Amino acid sequence: MIGRLNHVAIAVPDLEAAAAQYRDTLGATVRAPQDEPDHGVTVVFIELPNTKVELLYPLGDNSPIQGFLDKNPSGGIHHMCFEVEDILAARDTLKAQGARVLGTGEPKIGAHGKPVLFLHPKDFNGCLIELEQV
Amino acid sequence: MIGRLNHVAIAVPDLEAAAAQYRDTLGATVRAPQDEPDHGVTVVFIELPNTKVELLYPLGDNSPIQGFLDKNPSGGIHHMCFEVEDILAARDTLKAQGARVLGTGEPKIGAHGKPVLFLHPKDFNGCLIELEQV
């Protein structure tokens, strides 16, 4: 069911500093920040040859990553995103096996303009997993 | 400097259950467990089309991931590993920019039989980063 690892997302306390570190210290290709008001985050994509790292910074008053940064003030790895071909089929298969889908269970449109869902970390070894239909 | 994302590593409280979940629930290609006594872990690799997920479980009495599992009993994302061409050059560049390398600073041989180093999470947005020479 799962295909490529689309990205690993890192919540960061200082987006400009983190982007500069990936660009200047780690020598990676770093894209411009994008505000994603529907998701409550500003995102910077780091392009690696085989996948992406997504730097996340809170946007607005109800950002879903603010609580994570409150608990982890230095930042940390927030989630990983696997690609699937059919997100509704994937969701139904996972739910039939007892996995919990976060929110309403209906896909939202993610940072890449494609449908996404998040799975409950308690059902997946403490890891927040995003599924993105490609 | 950094190249491909070699793997994302997940510390898990039950290696057999986690491997079965990736194989049966998430439909991924799951390799057989490998004991890595030099690193204090048993490892299961999940092969994705573009990278790997590495499931980690403590091996022996002084496993470096036991403390992580004590703090995160459900498991969690433990580190991510970037490939570099020359690990000594990468280390020296990073140290010259103030980043801390864990341990003695000399590369060890990692789970793939190649030299690896770990960077201090406090210097990288709370993320433990492994560098592997390829």
mmCIF file with all atom_site columns, N, CA and C in Angstrom, chain A residues 1-5 8 10-12 18 21-22 24-28 48-51 53 74-77 79-80 82 94 97 123-127 129, chain B residues 1-5 8 10-13 18 21-22 24-28 48-51 53 74-77 79-80 82 94 97 123-127 129:
data_model
loop_
_atom_site.group_PDB
_atom_site.id
_atom_site.type_symbol
_atom_site.label_atom_id
_atom_site.label_alt_id
_atom_site.label_comp_id
_atom_site.label_asym_id
_atom_site.label_entity_id
_atom_site.label_seq_id
_atom_site.pdbx_PDB_ins_code
_atom_site.Cartn_x
_atom_site.Cartn_y
_atom_site.Cartn_z
_atom_site.occupancy
_atom_site.B_iso_or_equiv
_atom_site.pdbx_formal_charge
_atom_site.auth_seq_id
_atom_site.auth_comp_id
_atom_site.auth_asym_id
_atom_site.auth_atom_id
_atom_site.pdbx_PDB_model_num
ATOM 1   N N  . MET A 1 1   ? 0.809  -1.195 0.000  1.00 0.00 ? 1   MET A N  1
ATOM 2   C CA . MET A 1 1   ? 0.000  0.000  0.000  1.00 0.00 ? 1   MET A CA 1
ATOM 3   C C  . MET A 1 1   ? 0.859  1.268  0.000  1.00 0.00 ? 1   MET A C  1
ATOM 4   N N  . ILE A 1 2   ? 1.773  1.403  1.005  1.00 0.00 ? 2   ILE A N  1
ATOM 5   C CA . ILE A 1 2   ? 2.560  2.635  0.994  1.00 0.00 ? 2   ILE A CA 1
ATOM 6   C C  . ILE A 1 2   ? 3.636  2.559  -0.083 1.00 0.00 ? 2   ILE A C  1
ATOM 7   N N  . GLY A 1 3   ? 3.885  3.731  -0.675 1.00 0.00 ? 3   GLY A N  1
ATOM 8   C CA . GLY A 1 3   ? 4.896  3.823  -1.717 1.00 0.00 ? 3   GLY A CA 1
ATOM 9   C C  . GLY A 1 3   ? 6.092  4.617  -1.219 1.00 0.00 ? 3   GLY A C  1
ATOM 10  N N  . ARG A 1 4   ? 6.475  5.645  -1.952 1.00 0.00 ? 4   ARG A N  1
ATOM 11  C CA . ARG A 1 4   ? 7.647  6.451  -1.600 1.00 0.00 ? 4   ARG A CA 1
ATOM 12  C C  . ARG A 1 4   ? 7.450  7.186  -0.285 1.00 0.00 ? 4   ARG A C  1
ATOM 13  N N  . LEU A 1 5   ? 8.558  7.466  0.372  1.00 0.00 ? 5   LEU A N  1
ATOM 14  C CA . LEU A 1 5   ? 8.543  8.419  1.489  1.00 0.00 ? 5   LEU A CA 1
ATOM 15  C C  . LEU A 1 5   ? 8.532  9.802  0.849  1.00 0.00 ? 5   LEU A C  1
ATOM 16  N N  . VAL A 1 8   ? 9.967  13.932 5.326  1.00 0.00 ? 8   VAL A N  1
ATOM 17  C CA . VAL A 1 8   ? 10.041 13.904 6.785  1.00 0.00 ? 8   VAL A CA 1
ATOM 18  C C  . VAL A 1 8   ? 9.849  15.345 7.229  1.00 0.00 ? 8   VAL A C  1
ATOM 19  N N  . ILE A 1 10  ? 9.901  18.368 10.101 1.00 0.00 ? 10  ILE A N  1
ATOM 20  C CA . ILE A 1 10  ? 10.579 18.771 11.328 1.00 0.00 ? 10  ILE A CA 1
ATOM 21  C C  . ILE A 1 10  ? 9.956  20.077 11.802 1.00 0.00 ? 10  ILE A C  1
ATOM 22  N N  . ALA A 1 11  ? 9.461  20.096 13.035 1.00 0.00 ? 11  ALA A N  1
ATOM 23  C CA . ALA A 1 11  ? 8.976  21.349 13.629 1.00 0.00 ? 11  ALA A CA 1
ATOM 24  C C  . ALA A 1 11  ? 10.186 22.100 14.169 1.00 0.00 ? 11  ALA A C  1
ATOM 25  N N  . VAL A 1 12  ? 10.277 23.385 13.826 1.00 0.00 ? 12  VAL A N  1
ATOM 26  C CA . VAL A 1 12  ? 11.471 24.165 14.210 1.00 0.00 ? 12  VAL A CA 1
ATOM 27  C C  . VAL A 1 12  ? 11.043 25.442 14.931 1.00 0.00 ? 12  VAL A C  1
ATOM 28  N N  . ALA A 1 18  ? 16.723 27.690 10.772 1.00 0.00 ? 18  ALA A N  1
ATOM 29  C CA . ALA A 1 18  ? 16.751 26.284 10.345 1.00 0.00 ? 18  ALA A CA 1
ATOM 30  C C  . ALA A 1 18  ? 16.988 26.185 8.839  1.00 0.00 ? 18  ALA A C  1
ATOM 31  N N  . GLN A 1 21  ? 20.548 26.921 8.116  1.00 0.00 ? 21  GLN A N  1
ATOM 32  C CA . GLN A 1 21  ? 21.415 25.810 8.521  1.00 0.00 ? 21  GLN A CA 1
ATOM 33  C C  . GLN A 1 21  ? 21.421 24.694 7.470  1.00 0.00 ? 21  GLN A C  1
ATOM 34  N N  . TYR A 1 22  ? 20.237 24.357 6.958  1.00 0.00 ? 22  TYR A N  1
ATOM 35  C CA . TYR A 1 22  ? 20.198 23.315 5.926  1.00 0.00 ? 22  TYR A CA 1
ATOM 36  C C  . TYR A 1 22  ? 20.906 23.783 4.653  1.00 0.00 ? 22  TYR A C  1
ATOM 37  N N  . ASP A 1 24  ? 23.312 26.429 4.375  1.00 0.00 ? 24  ASP A N  1
ATOM 38  C CA . ASP A 1 24  ? 24.714 26.836 4.492  1.00 0.00 ? 24  ASP A CA 1
ATOM 39  C C  . ASP A 1 24  ? 25.570 25.777 5.194  1.00 0.00 ? 24  ASP A C  1
ATOM 40  N N  . THR A 1 25  ? 25.051 25.185 6.269  1.00 0.00 ? 25  THR A N  1
ATOM 41  C CA . THR A 1 25  ? 25.862 24.230 7.025  1.00 0.00 ? 25  THR A CA 1
ATOM 42  C C  . THR A 1 25  ? 25.785 22.838 6.404  1.00 0.00 ? 25  THR A C  1
ATOM 43  N N  . LEU A 1 26  ? 24.556 22.427 6.020  1.00 0.00 ? 26  LEU A N  1
ATOM 44  C CA . LEU A 1 26  ? 24.400 21.072 5.481  1.00 0.00 ? 26  LEU A CA 1
ATOM 45  C C  . LEU A 1 26  ? 24.442 21.058 3.948  1.00 0.00 ? 26  LEU A C  1
ATOM 46  N N  . GLY A 1 27  ? 24.474 22.221 3.325  1.00 0.00 ? 27  GLY A N  1
ATOM 47  C CA . GLY A 1 27  ? 24.692 22.288 1.873  1.00 0.00 ? 27  GLY A CA 1
ATOM 48  C C  . GLY A 1 27  ? 23.562 21.717 1.030  1.00 0.00 ? 27  GLY A C  1
ATOM 49  N N  . ALA A 1 28  ? 22.324 21.841 1.509  1.00 0.00 ? 28  ALA A N  1
ATOM 50  C CA . ALA A 1 28  ? 21.185 21.281 0.766  1.00 0.00 ? 28  ALA A CA 1
ATOM 51  C C  . ALA A 1 28  ? 20.481 22.379 -0.037 1.00 0.00 ? 28  ALA A C  1
ATOM 52  N N  . LEU A 1 48  ? 16.124 16.956 -1.249 1.00 0.00 ? 48  LEU A N  1
ATOM 53  C CA . LEU A 1 48  ? 17.222 15.988 -1.315 1.00 0.00 ? 48  LEU A CA 1
ATOM 54  C C  . LEU A 1 48  ? 17.070 15.210 -2.618 1.00 0.00 ? 48  LEU A C  1
ATOM 55  N N  . PRO A 1 49  ? 18.112 14.474 -3.028 1.00 0.00 ? 49  PRO A N  1
ATOM 56  C CA . PRO A 1 49  ? 18.008 13.781 -4.320 1.00 0.00 ? 49  PRO A CA 1
ATOM 57  C C  . PRO A 1 49  ? 16.848 12.776 -4.378 1.00 0.00 ? 49  PRO A C  1
ATOM 58  N N  . ASN A 1 50  ? 16.471 12.181 -3.246 1.00 0.00 ? 50  ASN A N  1
ATOM 59  C CA . ASN A 1 50  ? 15.441 11.137 -3.297 1.00 0.00 ? 50  ASN A CA 1
ATOM 60  C C  . ASN A 1 50  ? 14.158 11.464 -2.559 1.00 0.00 ? 50  ASN A C  1
ATOM 61  N N  . THR A 1 51  ? 14.135 12.531 -1.756 1.00 0.00 ? 51  THR A N  1
ATOM 62  C CA . THR A 1 51  ? 12.929 12.865 -0.996 1.00 0.00 ? 51  THR A CA 1
ATOM 63  C C  . THR A 1 51  ? 13.072 14.306 -0.495 1.00 0.00 ? 51  THR A C  1
ATOM 64  N N  . VAL A 1 53  ? 12.838 17.091 3.024  1.00 0.00 ? 53  VAL A N  1
ATOM 65  C CA . VAL A 1 53  ? 12.626 17.411 4.428  1.00 0.00 ? 53  VAL A CA 1
ATOM 66  C C  . VAL A 1 53  ? 11.748 18.654 4.427  1.00 0.00 ? 53  VAL A C  1
ATOM 67  N N  . SER A 1 74  ? 13.231 22.885 21.424 1.00 0.00 ? 74  SER A N  1
ATOM 68  C CA . SER A 1 74  ? 14.312 22.898 20.429 1.00 0.00 ? 74  SER A CA 1
ATOM 69  C C  . SER A 1 74  ? 13.815 22.459 19.054 1.00 0.00 ? 74  SER A C  1
ATOM 70  N N  . GLY A 1 75  ? 12.573 21.958 18.987 1.00 0.00 ? 75  GLY A N  1
ATOM 71  C CA . GLY A 1 75  ? 12.063 21.364 17.760 1.00 0.00 ? 75  GLY A CA 1
ATOM 72  C C  . GLY A 1 75  ? 12.189 19.855 17.802 1.00 0.00 ? 75  GLY A C  1
ATOM 73  N N  . GLY A 1 76  ? 11.881 19.221 16.668 1.00 0.00 ? 76  GLY A N  1
ATOM 74  C CA . GLY A 1 76  ? 12.001 17.768 16.601 1.00 0.00 ? 76  GLY A CA 1
ATOM 75  C C  . GLY A 1 76  ? 11.304 17.229 15.369 1.00 0.00 ? 76  GLY A C  1
ATOM 76  N N  . ILE A 1 77  ? 11.513 15.933 15.126 1.00 0.00 ? 77  ILE A N  1
ATOM 77  C CA . ILE A 1 77  ? 10.871 15.298 13.966 1.00 0.00 ? 77  ILE A CA 1
ATOM 78  C C  . ILE A 1 77  ? 9.387  15.132 14.299 1.00 0.00 ? 77  ILE A C  1
ATOM 79  N N  . HIS A 1 79  ? 6.564  14.382 11.856 1.00 0.00 ? 79  HIS A N  1
ATOM 80  C CA . HIS A 1 79  ? 5.853  13.282 11.185 1.00 0.00 ? 79  HIS A CA 1
ATOM 81  C C  . HIS A 1 79  ? 6.625  12.850 9.950  1.00 0.00 ? 79  HIS A C  1
ATOM 82  N N  . MET A 1 80  ? 6.183  11.708 9.383  1.00 0.00 ? 80  MET A N  1
ATOM 83  C CA . MET A 1 80  ? 6.722  11.311 8.084  1.00 0.00 ? 80  MET A CA 1
ATOM 84  C C  . MET A 1 80  ? 5.534  11.033 7.174  1.00 0.00 ? 80  MET A C  1
ATOM 85  N N  . PHE A 1 82  ? 4.039  9.144  3.789  1.00 0.00 ? 82  PHE A N  1
ATOM 86  C CA . PHE A 1 82  ? 4.153  8.101  2.767  1.00 0.00 ? 82  PHE A CA 1
ATOM 87  C C  . PHE A 1 82  ? 3.152  8.383  1.649  1.00 0.00 ? 82  PHE A C  1
ATOM 88  N N  . LEU A 1 94  ? -7.032 0.606  6.250  1.00 0.00 ? 94  LEU A N  1
ATOM 89  C CA . LEU A 1 94  ? -6.434 0.818  7.569  1.00 0.00 ? 94  LEU A CA 1
ATOM 90  C C  . LEU A 1 94  ? -7.503 0.797  8.655  1.00 0.00 ? 94  LEU A C  1
ATOM 91  N N  . GLN A 1 97  ? -8.612 -2.490 9.694  1.00 0.00 ? 97  GLN A N  1
ATOM 92  C CA . GLN A 1 97  ? -7.634 -3.199 10.528 1.00 0.00 ? 97  GLN A CA 1
ATOM 93  C C  . GLN A 1 97  ? -7.459 -2.529 11.891 1.00 0.00 ? 97  GLN A C  1
ATOM 94  N N  . ASP A 1 123 ? -1.232 4.230  17.242 1.00 0.00 ? 123 ASP A N  1
ATOM 95  C CA . ASP A 1 123 ? -1.408 2.992  16.470 1.00 0.00 ? 123 ASP A CA 1
ATOM 96  C C  . ASP A 1 123 ? -0.181 2.649  15.630 1.00 0.00 ? 123 ASP A C  1
ATOM 97  N N  . PHE A 1 124 ? 0.821  3.574  15.580 1.00 0.00 ? 124 PHE A N  1
ATOM 98  C CA . PHE A 1 124 ? 1.978  3.362  14.698 1.00 0.00 ? 124 PHE A CA 1
ATOM 99  C C  . PHE A 1 124 ? 3.288  3.668  15.424 1.00 0.00 ? 124 PHE A C  1
ATOM 100 N N  . ASN A 1 125 ? 3.522  2.960  16.545 1.00 0.00 ? 125 ASN A N  1
ATOM 101 C CA . ASN A 1 125 ? 4.808  3.063  17.252 1.00 0.00 ? 125 ASN A CA 1
ATOM 102 C C  . ASN A 1 125 ? 5.170  4.503  17.610 1.00 0.00 ? 125 ASN A C  1
ATOM 103 N N  . GLY A 1 126 ? 4.166  5.271  18.014 1.00 0.00 ? 126 GLY A N  1
ATOM 104 C CA . GLY A 1 126 ? 4.451  6.635  18.455 1.00 0.00 ? 126 GLY A CA 1
ATOM 105 C C  . GLY A 1 126 ? 4.785  7.606  17.333 1.00 0.00 ? 126 GLY A C  1
ATOM 106 N N  . CYS A 1 127 ? 4.605  7.188  16.070 1.00 0.00 ? 127 CYS A N  1
ATOM 107 C CA . CYS A 1 127 ? 4.964  8.043  14.927 1.00 0.00 ? 127 CYS A CA 1
ATOM 108 C C  . CYS A 1 127 ? 3.701  8.606  14.278 1.00 0.00 ? 127 CYS A C  1
ATOM 109 N N  . ILE A 1 129 ? 1.947  9.591  11.176 1.00 0.00 ? 129 ILE A N  1
ATOM 110 C CA . ILE A 1 129 ? 2.123  9.242  9.758  1.00 0.00 ? 129 ILE A CA 1
ATOM 111 C C  . ILE A 1 129 ? 1.103  10.004 8.928  1.00 0.00 ? 129 ILE A C  1
ATOM 112 N N  . MET B 1 1   ? 26.442 19.356 0.720  1.00 0.00 ? 1   MET B N  1
ATOM 113 C CA . MET B 1 1   ? 27.125 18.295 1.450  1.00 0.00 ? 1   MET B CA 1
ATOM 114 C C  . MET B 1 1   ? 26.239 17.059 1.620  1.00 0.00 ? 1   MET B C  1
ATOM 115 N N  . ILE B 1 2   ? 25.028 17.265 2.222  1.00 0.00 ? 2   ILE B N  1
ATOM 116 C CA . ILE B 1 2   ? 24.206 16.065 2.399  1.00 0.00 ? 2   ILE B CA 1
ATOM 117 C C  . ILE B 1 2   ? 23.585 15.657 1.070  1.00 0.00 ? 2   ILE B C  1
ATOM 118 N N  . GLY B 1 3   ? 23.480 14.344 0.894  1.00 0.00 ? 3   GLY B N  1
ATOM 119 C CA . GLY B 1 3   ? 22.898 13.795 -0.317 1.00 0.00 ? 3   GLY B CA 1
ATOM 120 C C  . GLY B 1 3   ? 21.549 13.159 -0.014 1.00 0.00 ? 3   GLY B C  1
ATOM 121 N N  . ARG B 1 4   ? 21.373 11.913 -0.389 1.00 0.00 ? 4   ARG B N  1
ATOM 122 C CA . ARG B 1 4   ? 20.102 11.215 -0.198 1.00 0.00 ? 4   ARG B CA 1
ATOM 123 C C  . ARG B 1 4   ? 19.778 11.039 1.292  1.00 0.00 ? 4   ARG B C  1
ATOM 124 N N  . LEU B 1 5   ? 18.485 10.940 1.560  1.00 0.00 ? 5   LEU B N  1
ATOM 125 C CA . LEU B 1 5   ? 18.040 10.475 2.878  1.00 0.00 ? 5   LEU B CA 1
ATOM 126 C C  . LEU B 1 5   ? 18.170 8.961  2.844  1.00 0.00 ? 5   LEU B C  1
ATOM 127 N N  . VAL B 1 8   ? 14.974 6.696  7.723  1.00 0.00 ? 8   VAL B N  1
ATOM 128 C CA . VAL B 1 8   ? 14.401 7.268  8.943  1.00 0.00 ? 8   VAL B CA 1
ATOM 129 C C  . VAL B 1 8   ? 14.322 6.105  9.926  1.00 0.00 ? 8   VAL B C  1
ATOM 130 N N  . ILE B 1 10  ? 13.049 4.380  13.494 1.00 0.00 ? 10  ILE B N  1
ATOM 131 C CA . ILE B 1 10  ? 11.958 4.408  14.468 1.00 0.00 ? 10  ILE B CA 1
ATOM 132 C C  . ILE B 1 10  ? 12.272 3.427  15.580 1.00 0.00 ? 10  ILE B C  1
ATOM 133 N N  . ALA B 1 11  ? 12.301 3.901  16.810 1.00 0.00 ? 11  ALA B N  1
ATOM 134 C CA . ALA B 1 11  ? 12.459 3.001  17.955 1.00 0.00 ? 11  ALA B CA 1
ATOM 135 C C  . ALA B 1 11  ? 11.089 2.421  18.275 1.00 0.00 ? 11  ALA B C  1
ATOM 136 N N  . VAL B 1 12  ? 11.022 1.099  18.427 1.00 0.00 ? 12  VAL B N  1
ATOM 137 C CA . VAL B 1 12  ? 9.721  0.437  18.635 1.00 0.00 ? 12  VAL B CA 1
ATOM 138 C C  . VAL B 1 12  ? 9.780  -0.448 19.879 1.00 0.00 ? 12  VAL B C  1
ATOM 139 N N  . PRO B 1 13  ? 8.656  -0.534 20.595 1.00 0.00 ? 13  PRO B N  1
ATOM 140 C CA . PRO B 1 13  ? 8.629  -1.346 21.816 1.00 0.00 ? 13  PRO B CA 1
ATOM 141 C C  . PRO B 1 13  ? 8.426  -2.839 21.539 1.00 0.00 ? 13  PRO B C  1
ATOM 142 N N  . ALA B 1 18  ? 5.784  -4.477 15.146 1.00 0.00 ? 18  ALA B N  1
ATOM 143 C CA . ALA B 1 18  ? 6.005  -3.340 14.247 1.00 0.00 ? 18  ALA B CA 1
ATOM 144 C C  . ALA B 1 18  ? 6.324  -3.831 12.834 1.00 0.00 ? 18  ALA B C  1
ATOM 145 N N  . GLN B 1 21  ? 3.191  -5.026 11.223 1.00 0.00 ? 21  GLN B N  1
ATOM 146 C CA . GLN B 1 21  ? 2.323  -3.909 10.845 1.00 0.00 ? 21  GLN B CA 1
ATOM 147 C C  . GLN B 1 21  ? 2.775  -3.274 9.531  1.00 0.00 ? 21  GLN B C  1
ATOM 148 N N  . TYR B 1 22  ? 4.086  -3.061 9.390  1.00 0.00 ? 22  TYR B N  1
ATOM 149 C CA . TYR B 1 22  ? 4.561  -2.477 8.134  1.00 0.00 ? 22  TYR B CA 1
ATOM 150 C C  . TYR B 1 22  ? 4.321  -3.438 6.961  1.00 0.00 ? 22  TYR B C  1
ATOM 151 N N  . ASP B 1 24  ? 1.979  -6.157 6.866  1.00 0.00 ? 24  ASP B N  1
ATOM 152 C CA . ASP B 1 24  ? 0.597  -6.582 6.616  1.00 0.00 ? 24  ASP B CA 1
ATOM 153 C C  . ASP B 1 24  ? -0.372 -5.404 6.523  1.00 0.00 ? 24  ASP B C  1
ATOM 154 N N  . THR B 1 25  ? -0.224 -4.421 7.412  1.00 0.00 ? 25  THR B N  1
ATOM 155 C CA . THR B 1 25  ? -1.181 -3.313 7.423  1.00 0.00 ? 25  THR B CA 1
ATOM 156 C C  . THR B 1 25  ? -0.791 -2.252 6.399  1.00 0.00 ? 25  THR B C  1
ATOM 157 N N  . LEU B 1 26  ? 0.507  -1.933 6.334  1.00 0.00 ? 26  LEU B N  1
ATOM 158 C CA . LEU B 1 26  ? 0.946  -0.864 5.420  1.00 0.00 ? 26  LEU B CA 1
ATOM 159 C C  . LEU B 1 26  ? 1.445  -1.408 4.084  1.00 0.00 ? 26  LEU B C  1
ATOM 160 N N  . GLY B 1 27  ? 1.562  -2.747 3.978  1.00 0.00 ? 27  GLY B N  1
ATOM 161 C CA . GLY B 1 27  ? 1.850  -3.352 2.677  1.00 0.00 ? 27  GLY B CA 1
ATOM 162 C C  . GLY B 1 27  ? 3.242  -3.057 2.145  1.00 0.00 ? 27  GLY B C  1
ATOM 163 N N  . ALA B 1 28  ? 4.223  -2.903 3.036  1.00 0.00 ? 28  ALA B N  1
ATOM 164 C CA . ALA B 1 28  ? 5.580  -2.581 2.594  1.00 0.00 ? 28  ALA B CA 1
ATOM 165 C C  . ALA B 1 28  ? 6.453  -3.843 2.565  1.00 0.00 ? 28  ALA B C  1
ATOM 166 N N  . LEU B 1 48  ? 11.315 1.022  1.043  1.00 0.00 ? 48  LEU B N  1
ATOM 167 C CA . LEU B 1 48  ? 10.382 1.826  0.244  1.00 0.00 ? 48  LEU B CA 1
ATOM 168 C C  . LEU B 1 48  ? 11.040 2.071  -1.113 1.00 0.00 ? 48  LEU B C  1
ATOM 169 N N  . PRO B 1 49  ? 10.275 2.512  -2.118 1.00 0.00 ? 49  PRO B N  1
ATOM 170 C CA . PRO B 1 49  ? 10.881 2.681  -3.446 1.00 0.00 ? 49  PRO B CA 1
ATOM 171 C C  . PRO B 1 49  ? 12.051 3.671  -3.451 1.00 0.00 ? 49  PRO B C  1
ATOM 172 N N  . ASN B 1 50  ? 12.048 4.665  -2.576 1.00 0.00 ? 50  ASN B N  1
ATOM 173 C CA . ASN B 1 50  ? 13.101 5.698  -2.655 1.00 0.00 ? 50  ASN B CA 1
ATOM 174 C C  . ASN B 1 50  ? 14.011 5.767  -1.437 1.00 0.00 ? 50  ASN B C  1
ATOM 175 N N  . THR B 1 51  ? 13.677 5.077  -0.356 1.00 0.00 ? 51  THR B N  1
ATOM 176 C CA . THR B 1 51  ? 14.502 5.135  0.850  1.00 0.00 ? 51  THR B CA 1
ATOM 177 C C  . THR B 1 51  ? 14.100 3.980  1.764  1.00 0.00 ? 51  THR B C  1
ATOM 178 N N  . VAL B 1 53  ? 12.879 2.724  5.913  1.00 0.00 ? 53  VAL B N  1
ATOM 179 C CA . VAL B 1 53  ? 12.562 2.961  7.318  1.00 0.00 ? 53  VAL B CA 1
ATOM 180 C C  . VAL B 1 53  ? 13.296 1.872  8.080  1.00 0.00 ? 53  VAL B C  1
ATOM 181 N N  . SER B 1 74  ? 5.635  4.182  23.724 1.00 0.00 ? 74  SER B N  1
ATOM 182 C CA . SER B 1 74  ? 4.973  3.724  22.492 1.00 0.00 ? 74  SER B CA 1
ATOM 183 C C  . SER B 1 74  ? 5.944  3.658  21.326 1.00 0.00 ? 74  SER B C  1
ATOM 184 N N  . GLY B 1 75  ? 7.165  4.168  21.513 1.00 0.00 ? 75  GLY B N  1
ATOM 185 C CA . GLY B 1 75  ? 8.123  4.292  20.413 1.00 0.00 ? 75  GLY B CA 1
ATOM 186 C C  . GLY B 1 75  ? 8.096  5.702  19.850 1.00 0.00 ? 75  GLY B C  1
ATOM 187 N N  . GLY B 1 76  ? 8.818  5.894  18.740 1.00 0.00 ? 76  GLY B N  1
ATOM 188 C CA . GLY B 1 76  ? 8.834  7.207  18.101 1.00 0.00 ? 76  GLY B CA 1
ATOM 189 C C  . GLY B 1 76  ? 9.958  7.291  17.088 1.00 0.00 ? 76  GLY B C  1
ATOM 190 N N  . ILE B 1 77  ? 9.940  8.389  16.336 1.00 0.00 ? 77  ILE B N  1
ATOM 191 C CA . ILE B 1 77  ? 10.998 8.592  15.332 1.00 0.00 ? 77  ILE B CA 1
ATOM 192 C C  . ILE B 1 77  ? 12.277 8.969  16.078 1.00 0.00 ? 77  ILE B C  1
ATOM 193 N N  . HIS B 1 79  ? 15.832 8.952  14.695 1.00 0.00 ? 79  HIS B N  1
ATOM 194 C CA . HIS B 1 79  ? 16.799 9.772  13.964 1.00 0.00 ? 79  HIS B CA 1
ATOM 195 C C  . HIS B 1 79  ? 16.552 9.666  12.464 1.00 0.00 ? 79  HIS B C  1
ATOM 196 N N  . MET B 1 80  ? 17.237 10.530 11.719 1.00 0.00 ? 80  MET B N  1
ATOM 197 C CA . MET B 1 80  ? 17.234 10.376 10.262 1.00 0.00 ? 80  MET B CA 1
ATOM 198 C C  . MET B 1 80  ? 18.678 10.381 9.799  1.00 0.00 ? 80  MET B C  1
ATOM 199 N N  . PHE B 1 82  ? 21.408 10.978 6.705  1.00 0.00 ? 82  PHE B N  1
ATOM 200 C CA . PHE B 1 82  ? 21.730 11.554 5.398  1.00 0.00 ? 82  PHE B CA 1
ATOM 201 C C  . PHE B 1 82  ? 23.037 10.947 4.891  1.00 0.00 ? 82  PHE B C  1
ATOM 202 N N  . LEU B 1 94  ? 31.455 20.584 9.537  1.00 0.00 ? 94  LEU B N  1
ATOM 203 C CA . LEU B 1 94  ? 30.415 20.839 10.540 1.00 0.00 ? 94  LEU B CA 1
ATOM 204 C C  . LEU B 1 94  ? 31.032 21.342 11.840 1.00 0.00 ? 94  LEU B C  1
ATOM 205 N N  . GLN B 1 97  ? 31.934 24.851 11.888 1.00 0.00 ? 97  GLN B N  1
ATOM 206 C CA . GLN B 1 97  ? 30.783 25.749 11.996 1.00 0.00 ? 97  GLN B CA 1
ATOM 207 C C  . GLN B 1 97  ? 30.100 25.613 13.359 1.00 0.00 ? 97  GLN B C  1
ATOM 208 N N  . ASP B 1 123 ? 21.921 20.908 18.274 1.00 0.00 ? 123 ASP B N  1
ATOM 209 C CA . ASP B 1 123 ? 22.440 21.774 17.211 1.00 0.00 ? 123 ASP B CA 1
ATOM 210 C C  . ASP B 1 123 ? 21.609 21.696 15.933 1.00 0.00 ? 123 ASP B C  1
ATOM 211 N N  . PHE B 1 124 ? 20.634 20.746 15.887 1.00 0.00 ? 124 PHE B N  1
ATOM 212 C CA . PHE B 1 124 ? 19.880 20.531 14.647 1.00 0.00 ? 124 PHE B CA 1
ATOM 213 C C  . PHE B 1 124 ? 18.377 20.425 14.920 1.00 0.00 ? 124 PHE B C  1
ATOM 214 N N  . ASN B 1 125 ? 17.821 21.470 15.532 1.00 0.00 ? 125 ASN B N  1
ATOM 215 C CA . ASN B 1 125 ? 16.369 21.552 15.724 1.00 0.00 ? 125 ASN B CA 1
ATOM 216 C C  . ASN B 1 125 ? 15.802 20.332 16.450 1.00 0.00 ? 125 ASN B C  1
ATOM 217 N N  . GLY B 1 126 ? 16.529 19.838 17.429 1.00 0.00 ? 126 GLY B N  1
ATOM 218 C CA . GLY B 1 126 ? 16.017 18.725 18.226 1.00 0.00 ? 126 GLY B CA 1
ATOM 219 C C  . GLY B 1 126 ? 16.034 17.386 17.511 1.00 0.00 ? 126 GLY B C  1
ATOM 220 N N  . CYS B 1 127 ? 16.669 17.320 16.331 1.00 0.00 ? 127 CYS B N  1
ATOM 221 C CA . CYS B 1 127 ? 16.678 16.071 15.547 1.00 0.00 ? 127 CYS B CA 1
ATOM 222 C C  . CYS B 1 127 ? 18.043 15.404 15.643 1.00 0.00 ? 127 CYS B C  1
ATOM 223 N N  . ILE B 1 129 ? 20.703 13.465 13.959 1.00 0.00 ? 129 ILE B N  1
ATOM 224 C CA . ILE B 1 129 ? 21.069 13.250 12.552 1.00 0.00 ? 129 ILE B CA 1
ATOM 225 C C  . ILE B 1 129 ? 22.265 12.312 12.486 1.00 0.00 ? 129 ILE B C  1
#
